[in-house]
Amino acid sequence: MKLRITASDITDPEELRTLLIDAADELAGAGCRILEPQLSWDGHPILLADAGLHPVLVSFDVAHGQAALLNGLKNAEQLAGTLAWVNQVYDFLQQQQRAPKLIVVSRELPPGATAILSACPNLSLFRYRILNVNGETGLWLERMSGDNAPLKAESVPAPAPAAAPPARPFVVAATAATDNDTLPSLSDEENAYFQQL
Amino acid sequence: MTSQINPAWRRRPASSDRLAKIGARFLSDMGDSEKNADFCRAIPFLLDGPSQEWIVSELCEVLTQKGHKSVVFHIPENAGDAQQAVREELKRQCRGCEYCVLPIDSAATARAQRLDHVVLLVPANLDAVRRAYRRIKYLAERDVPEIGIVLVGPRDQHAAWRYFRKLAVGTLRYLDVPLVNFGFLPEQVTPEHGPADQHRDNFLSRISERLIGSEFFQLCAVDAAGIS
């Protein structure tokens, strides 16, 4: 099947949330679990647990990387202070005492990330792109390392330099349903309903 | 206490009148062996794409391993509305089988064959859920069949439930069509897993047990009349 890949964009944070939840393995590693798809804290981050049962907070923003970073740092601190509560709610975390990991996802590297990234071992930054693959919306995630080289992208908006770890793309698999043309279209109300999970 | 289960999670009490008539006419006074000799239980699967064919084949194998002799029957692509020809072919290929699973590529084929039970294999992403909804909407334009859902590729049960709930609430709200949840195949279960993979077998077994337990099939006469 011929793949047609084009750059796309989204403005709805909930759509990005759905894509990030689908790509949780790319963010927190294989075997991670979703604890809360939408925490009611600033920025409504996602809470995951990685394969080692370590809480992982995913902070994101469709437009403002800085907001994602600042909200993420604040929420990570808040989460660290509420670990006792988290342990009560999620028995299987087995009384986790380690500070949570923080993952910040934004379209561009947030300003000031260089200094913060080198000072925070529990912080990871991901840059995202929205792709359209044969009509399907997909998410491309690119991890930014703490090395000097990739962080130059902060001031020069360009693809990640060679020193960066290999990009780990996540693209929703293109499907080949044969009857798209014959199917009825959706009403505005139905469309709105199916915009997000 | 009165049951307050959302209709989306309930199985509708009866399938079609046609099925009821046949049941009353033929099944009440037959032994099991006779039933198996004359009827085959057809389970149509509406695929999201050709890459899902392995699921139908594997389910067929699992059913056979459980003692329910099964066969995969492909409705010819050019069958169109030719139900009689399809019935004849099905009669020929499914003789002696208890179950026959039908992989179907398009909702148009399912509608043309007037199937009264259909299982949709729905990939776990929002676009696929939307497409499944459109297919259900299309099927519901005529006689609404019983519709079951298997989620393919969610990361875990929680994710599978969220996708199923999204679809089931939507079909109930806008189309008044309840859905039956037959479970999910997690993302770790792929065609690359060997046939002896225990993890894969567990999930496929669970789906097949639910299909059999809820009697989600369409009776096909393989010696007497055509598909009913």
mmCIF file with all atom_site columns, N, CA, C and O in Angstrom, chain B residues 147-174:
data_model
loop_
_atom_site.group_PDB
_atom_site.id
_atom_site.type_symbol
_atom_site.label_atom_id
_atom_site.label_alt_id
_atom_site.label_comp_id
_atom_site.label_asym_id
_atom_site.label_entity_id
_atom_site.label_seq_id
_atom_site.pdbx_PDB_ins_code
_atom_site.Cartn_x
_atom_site.Cartn_y
_atom_site.Cartn_z
_atom_site.occupancy
_atom_site.B_iso_or_equiv
_atom_site.pdbx_formal_charge
_atom_site.auth_seq_id
_atom_site.auth_comp_id
_atom_site.auth_asym_id
_atom_site.auth_atom_id
_atom_site.pdbx_PDB_model_num
ATOM 1   N N  . ILE B 1 147 ? -24.712 -6.220 16.974 1.00 0.00 ? 147 ILE B N  1
ATOM 2   C CA . ILE B 1 147 ? -23.340 -5.799 16.693 1.00 0.00 ? 147 ILE B CA 1
ATOM 3   C C  . ILE B 1 147 ? -22.456 -6.018 17.916 1.00 0.00 ? 147 ILE B C  1
ATOM 4   O O  . ILE B 1 147 ? -22.763 -5.556 19.016 1.00 0.00 ? 147 ILE B O  1
ATOM 5   N N  . GLY B 1 148 ? -21.380 -6.752 17.690 1.00 0.00 ? 148 GLY B N  1
ATOM 6   C CA . GLY B 1 148 ? -20.398 -6.985 18.745 1.00 0.00 ? 148 GLY B CA 1
ATOM 7   C C  . GLY B 1 148 ? -19.103 -6.266 18.398 1.00 0.00 ? 148 GLY B C  1
ATOM 8   O O  . GLY B 1 148 ? -18.836 -5.970 17.235 1.00 0.00 ? 148 GLY B O  1
ATOM 9   N N  . ILE B 1 149 ? -18.324 -5.977 19.412 1.00 0.00 ? 149 ILE B N  1
ATOM 10  C CA . ILE B 1 149 ? -17.086 -5.231 19.220 1.00 0.00 ? 149 ILE B CA 1
ATOM 11  C C  . ILE B 1 149 ? -15.913 -5.978 19.847 1.00 0.00 ? 149 ILE B C  1
ATOM 12  O O  . ILE B 1 149 ? -16.008 -6.470 20.978 1.00 0.00 ? 149 ILE B O  1
ATOM 13  N N  . VAL B 1 150 ? -14.814 -6.063 19.093 1.00 0.00 ? 150 VAL B N  1
ATOM 14  C CA . VAL B 1 150 ? -13.538 -6.512 19.655 1.00 0.00 ? 150 VAL B CA 1
ATOM 15  C C  . VAL B 1 150 ? -12.534 -5.387 19.389 1.00 0.00 ? 150 VAL B C  1
ATOM 16  O O  . VAL B 1 150 ? -12.345 -4.990 18.239 1.00 0.00 ? 150 VAL B O  1
ATOM 17  N N  . LEU B 1 151 ? -11.940 -4.859 20.446 1.00 0.00 ? 151 LEU B N  1
ATOM 18  C CA . LEU B 1 151 ? -10.937 -3.813 20.293 1.00 0.00 ? 151 LEU B CA 1
ATOM 19  C C  . LEU B 1 151 ? -9.584  -4.462 19.992 1.00 0.00 ? 151 LEU B C  1
ATOM 20  O O  . LEU B 1 151 ? -9.208  -5.431 20.650 1.00 0.00 ? 151 LEU B O  1
ATOM 21  N N  . VAL B 1 152 ? -8.898  -3.929 19.012 1.00 0.00 ? 152 VAL B N  1
ATOM 22  C CA . VAL B 1 152 ? -7.620  -4.504 18.595 1.00 0.00 ? 152 VAL B CA 1
ATOM 23  C C  . VAL B 1 152 ? -6.496  -3.513 18.882 1.00 0.00 ? 152 VAL B C  1
ATOM 24  O O  . VAL B 1 152 ? -6.504  -2.395 18.367 1.00 0.00 ? 152 VAL B O  1
ATOM 25  N N  . GLY B 1 153 ? -5.579  -3.927 19.727 1.00 0.00 ? 153 GLY B N  1
ATOM 26  C CA . GLY B 1 153 ? -4.362  -3.147 19.937 1.00 0.00 ? 153 GLY B CA 1
ATOM 27  C C  . GLY B 1 153 ? -4.373  -2.115 21.040 1.00 0.00 ? 153 GLY B C  1
ATOM 28  O O  . GLY B 1 153 ? -3.481  -1.266 21.072 1.00 0.00 ? 153 GLY B O  1
ATOM 29  N N  . PRO B 1 154 ? -5.346  -2.151 21.991 1.00 0.00 ? 154 PRO B N  1
ATOM 30  C CA . PRO B 1 154 ? -5.230  -1.203 23.101 1.00 0.00 ? 154 PRO B CA 1
ATOM 31  C C  . PRO B 1 154 ? -4.072  -1.608 23.997 1.00 0.00 ? 154 PRO B C  1
ATOM 32  O O  . PRO B 1 154 ? -3.663  -2.765 23.996 1.00 0.00 ? 154 PRO B O  1
ATOM 33  N N  . ARG B 1 155 ? -3.591  -0.649 24.764 1.00 0.00 ? 155 ARG B N  1
ATOM 34  C CA . ARG B 1 155 ? -2.429  -0.976 25.590 1.00 0.00 ? 155 ARG B CA 1
ATOM 35  C C  . ARG B 1 155 ? -2.811  -1.858 26.772 1.00 0.00 ? 155 ARG B C  1
ATOM 36  O O  . ARG B 1 155 ? -2.007  -2.660 27.249 1.00 0.00 ? 155 ARG B O  1
ATOM 37  N N  . ASP B 1 156 ? -4.027  -1.708 27.267 1.00 0.00 ? 156 ASP B N  1
ATOM 38  C CA . ASP B 1 156 ? -4.467  -2.549 28.380 1.00 0.00 ? 156 ASP B CA 1
ATOM 39  C C  . ASP B 1 156 ? -6.000  -2.527 28.444 1.00 0.00 ? 156 ASP B C  1
ATOM 40  O O  . ASP B 1 156 ? -6.658  -1.912 27.604 1.00 0.00 ? 156 ASP B O  1
ATOM 41  N N  . GLN B 1 157 ? -6.518  -3.187 29.468 1.00 0.00 ? 157 GLN B N  1
ATOM 42  C CA . GLN B 1 157 ? -7.971  -3.307 29.575 1.00 0.00 ? 157 GLN B CA 1
ATOM 43  C C  . GLN B 1 157 ? -8.640  -1.943 29.778 1.00 0.00 ? 157 GLN B C  1
ATOM 44  O O  . GLN B 1 157 ? -9.722  -1.690 29.250 1.00 0.00 ? 157 GLN B O  1
ATOM 45  N N  . HIS B 1 158 ? -7.955  -1.104 30.512 1.00 0.00 ? 158 HIS B N  1
ATOM 46  C CA . HIS B 1 158 ? -8.513  0.229  30.776 1.00 0.00 ? 158 HIS B CA 1
ATOM 47  C C  . HIS B 1 158 ? -8.679  1.005  29.457 1.00 0.00 ? 158 HIS B C  1
ATOM 48  O O  . HIS B 1 158 ? -9.726  1.609  29.205 1.00 0.00 ? 158 HIS B O  1
ATOM 49  N N  . ALA B 1 159 ? -7.649  0.955  28.640 1.00 0.00 ? 159 ALA B N  1
ATOM 50  C CA . ALA B 1 159 ? -7.725  1.659  27.352 1.00 0.00 ? 159 ALA B CA 1
ATOM 51  C C  . ALA B 1 159 ? -8.814  1.033  26.477 1.00 0.00 ? 159 ALA B C  1
ATOM 52  O O  . ALA B 1 159 ? -9.584  1.743  25.817 1.00 0.00 ? 159 ALA B O  1
ATOM 53  N N  . ALA B 1 160 ? -8.888  -0.287 26.483 1.00 0.00 ? 160 ALA B N  1
ATOM 54  C CA . ALA B 1 160 ? -9.916  -0.969 25.675 1.00 0.00 ? 160 ALA B CA 1
ATOM 55  C C  . ALA B 1 160 ? -11.312 -0.519 26.101 1.00 0.00 ? 160 ALA B C  1
ATOM 56  O O  . ALA B 1 160 ? -12.184 -0.252 25.272 1.00 0.00 ? 160 ALA B O  1
ATOM 57  N N  . TRP B 1 161 ? -11.470 -0.416 27.396 1.00 0.00 ? 161 TRP B N  1
ATOM 58  C CA . TRP B 1 161 ? -12.777 -0.015 27.918 1.00 0.00 ? 161 TRP B CA 1
ATOM 59  C C  . TRP B 1 161 ? -13.122 1.413  27.491 1.00 0.00 ? 161 TRP B C  1
ATOM 60  O O  . TRP B 1 161 ? -14.259 1.715  27.123 1.00 0.00 ? 161 TRP B O  1
ATOM 61  N N  . ARG B 1 162 ? -12.128 2.287  27.522 1.00 0.00 ? 162 ARG B N  1
ATOM 62  C CA . ARG B 1 162 ? -12.405 3.680  27.150 1.00 0.00 ? 162 ARG B CA 1
ATOM 63  C C  . ARG B 1 162 ? -12.839 3.777  25.694 1.00 0.00 ? 162 ARG B C  1
ATOM 64  O O  . ARG B 1 162 ? -13.768 4.500  25.355 1.00 0.00 ? 162 ARG B O  1
ATOM 65  N N  . TYR B 1 163 ? -12.183 3.024  24.813 1.00 0.00 ? 163 TYR B N  1
ATOM 66  C CA . TYR B 1 163 ? -12.554 3.071  23.398 1.00 0.00 ? 163 TYR B CA 1
ATOM 67  C C  . TYR B 1 163 ? -13.932 2.445  23.182 1.00 0.00 ? 163 TYR B C  1
ATOM 68  O O  . TYR B 1 163 ? -14.750 2.963  22.424 1.00 0.00 ? 163 TYR B O  1
ATOM 69  N N  . PHE B 1 164 ? -14.165 1.319  23.864 1.00 0.00 ? 164 PHE B N  1
ATOM 70  C CA . PHE B 1 164 ? -15.470 0.682  23.689 1.00 0.00 ? 164 PHE B CA 1
ATOM 71  C C  . PHE B 1 164 ? -16.581 1.608  24.197 1.00 0.00 ? 164 PHE B C  1
ATOM 72  O O  . PHE B 1 164 ? -17.621 1.768  23.561 1.00 0.00 ? 164 PHE B O  1
ATOM 73  N N  . ARG B 1 165 ? -16.329 2.198  25.352 1.00 0.00 ? 165 ARG B N  1
ATOM 74  C CA . ARG B 1 165 ? -17.342 3.076  25.938 1.00 0.00 ? 165 ARG B CA 1
ATOM 75  C C  . ARG B 1 165 ? -17.644 4.247  25.000 1.00 0.00 ? 165 ARG B C  1
ATOM 76  O O  . ARG B 1 165 ? -18.795 4.623  24.814 1.00 0.00 ? 165 ARG B O  1
ATOM 77  N N  . LYS B 1 166 ? -16.606 4.813  24.404 1.00 0.00 ? 166 LYS B N  1
ATOM 78  C CA . LYS B 1 166 ? -16.802 5.936  23.488 1.00 0.00 ? 166 LYS B CA 1
ATOM 79  C C  . LYS B 1 166 ? -17.734 5.527  22.347 1.00 0.00 ? 166 LYS B C  1
ATOM 80  O O  . LYS B 1 166 ? -18.682 6.229  21.991 1.00 0.00 ? 166 LYS B O  1
ATOM 81  N N  . LEU B 1 167 ? -17.439 4.371  21.779 1.00 0.00 ? 167 LEU B N  1
ATOM 82  C CA . LEU B 1 167 ? -18.227 3.907  20.638 1.00 0.00 ? 167 LEU B CA 1
ATOM 83  C C  . LEU B 1 167 ? -19.640 3.517  21.064 1.00 0.00 ? 167 LEU B C  1
ATOM 84  O O  . LEU B 1 167 ? -20.625 3.893  20.410 1.00 0.00 ? 167 LEU B O  1
ATOM 85  N N  . ALA B 1 168 ? -19.746 2.783  22.172 1.00 0.00 ? 168 ALA B N  1
ATOM 86  C CA . ALA B 1 168 ? -21.052 2.265  22.586 1.00 0.00 ? 168 ALA B CA 1
ATOM 87  C C  . ALA B 1 168 ? -21.992 3.389  23.006 1.00 0.00 ? 168 ALA B C  1
ATOM 88  O O  . ALA B 1 168 ? -23.185 3.372  22.680 1.00 0.00 ? 168 ALA B O  1
ATOM 89  N N  . VAL B 1 169 ? -21.451 4.369  23.712 1.00 0.00 ? 169 VAL B N  1
ATOM 90  C CA . VAL B 1 169 ? -22.302 5.497  24.121 1.00 0.00 ? 169 VAL B CA 1
ATOM 91  C C  . VAL B 1 169 ? -22.745 6.283  22.890 1.00 0.00 ? 169 VAL B C  1
ATOM 92  O O  . VAL B 1 169 ? -23.897 6.710  22.781 1.00 0.00 ? 169 VAL B O  1
ATOM 93  N N  . GLY B 1 170 ? -21.833 6.430  21.933 1.00 0.00 ? 170 GLY B N  1
ATOM 94  C CA . GLY B 1 170 ? -22.179 7.153  20.707 1.00 0.00 ? 170 GLY B CA 1
ATOM 95  C C  . GLY B 1 170 ? -23.259 6.452  19.906 1.00 0.00 ? 170 GLY B C  1
ATOM 96  O O  . GLY B 1 170 ? -24.226 7.086  19.463 1.00 0.00 ? 170 GLY B O  1
ATOM 97  N N  . THR B 1 171 ? -23.134 5.147  19.721 1.00 0.00 ? 171 THR B N  1
ATOM 98  C CA . THR B 1 171 ? -24.141 4.431  18.923 1.00 0.00 ? 171 THR B CA 1
ATOM 99  C C  . THR B 1 171 ? -25.490 4.393  19.641 1.00 0.00 ? 171 THR B C  1
ATOM 100 O O  . THR B 1 171 ? -26.533 4.447  19.011 1.00 0.00 ? 171 THR B O  1
ATOM 101 N N  . LEU B 1 172 ? -25.416 4.323  20.961 1.00 0.00 ? 172 LEU B N  1
ATOM 102 C CA . LEU B 1 172 ? -26.678 4.302  21.711 1.00 0.00 ? 172 LEU B CA 1
ATOM 103 C C  . LEU B 1 172 ? -27.347 5.677  21.676 1.00 0.00 ? 172 LEU B C  1
ATOM 104 O O  . LEU B 1 172 ? -28.556 5.805  21.505 1.00 0.00 ? 172 LEU B O  1
ATOM 105 N N  . ARG B 1 173 ? -26.526 6.715  21.807 1.00 0.00 ? 173 ARG B N  1
ATOM 106 C CA . ARG B 1 173 ? -27.075 8.073  21.876 1.00 0.00 ? 173 ARG B CA 1
ATOM 107 C C  . ARG B 1 173 ? -27.631 8.533  20.529 1.00 0.00 ? 173 ARG B C  1
ATOM 108 O O  . ARG B 1 173 ? -28.718 9.082  20.449 1.00 0.00 ? 173 ARG B O  1
ATOM 109 N N  . TYR B 1 174 ? -26.885 8.290  19.476 1.00 0.00 ? 174 TYR B N  1
ATOM 110 C CA . TYR B 1 174 ? -27.272 8.867  18.182 1.00 0.00 ? 174 TYR B CA 1
ATOM 111 C C  . TYR B 1 174 ? -28.006 7.877  17.272 1.00 0.00 ? 174 TYR B C  1
ATOM 112 O O  . TYR B 1 174 ? -28.739 8.282  16.382 1.00 0.00 ? 174 TYR B O  1
#
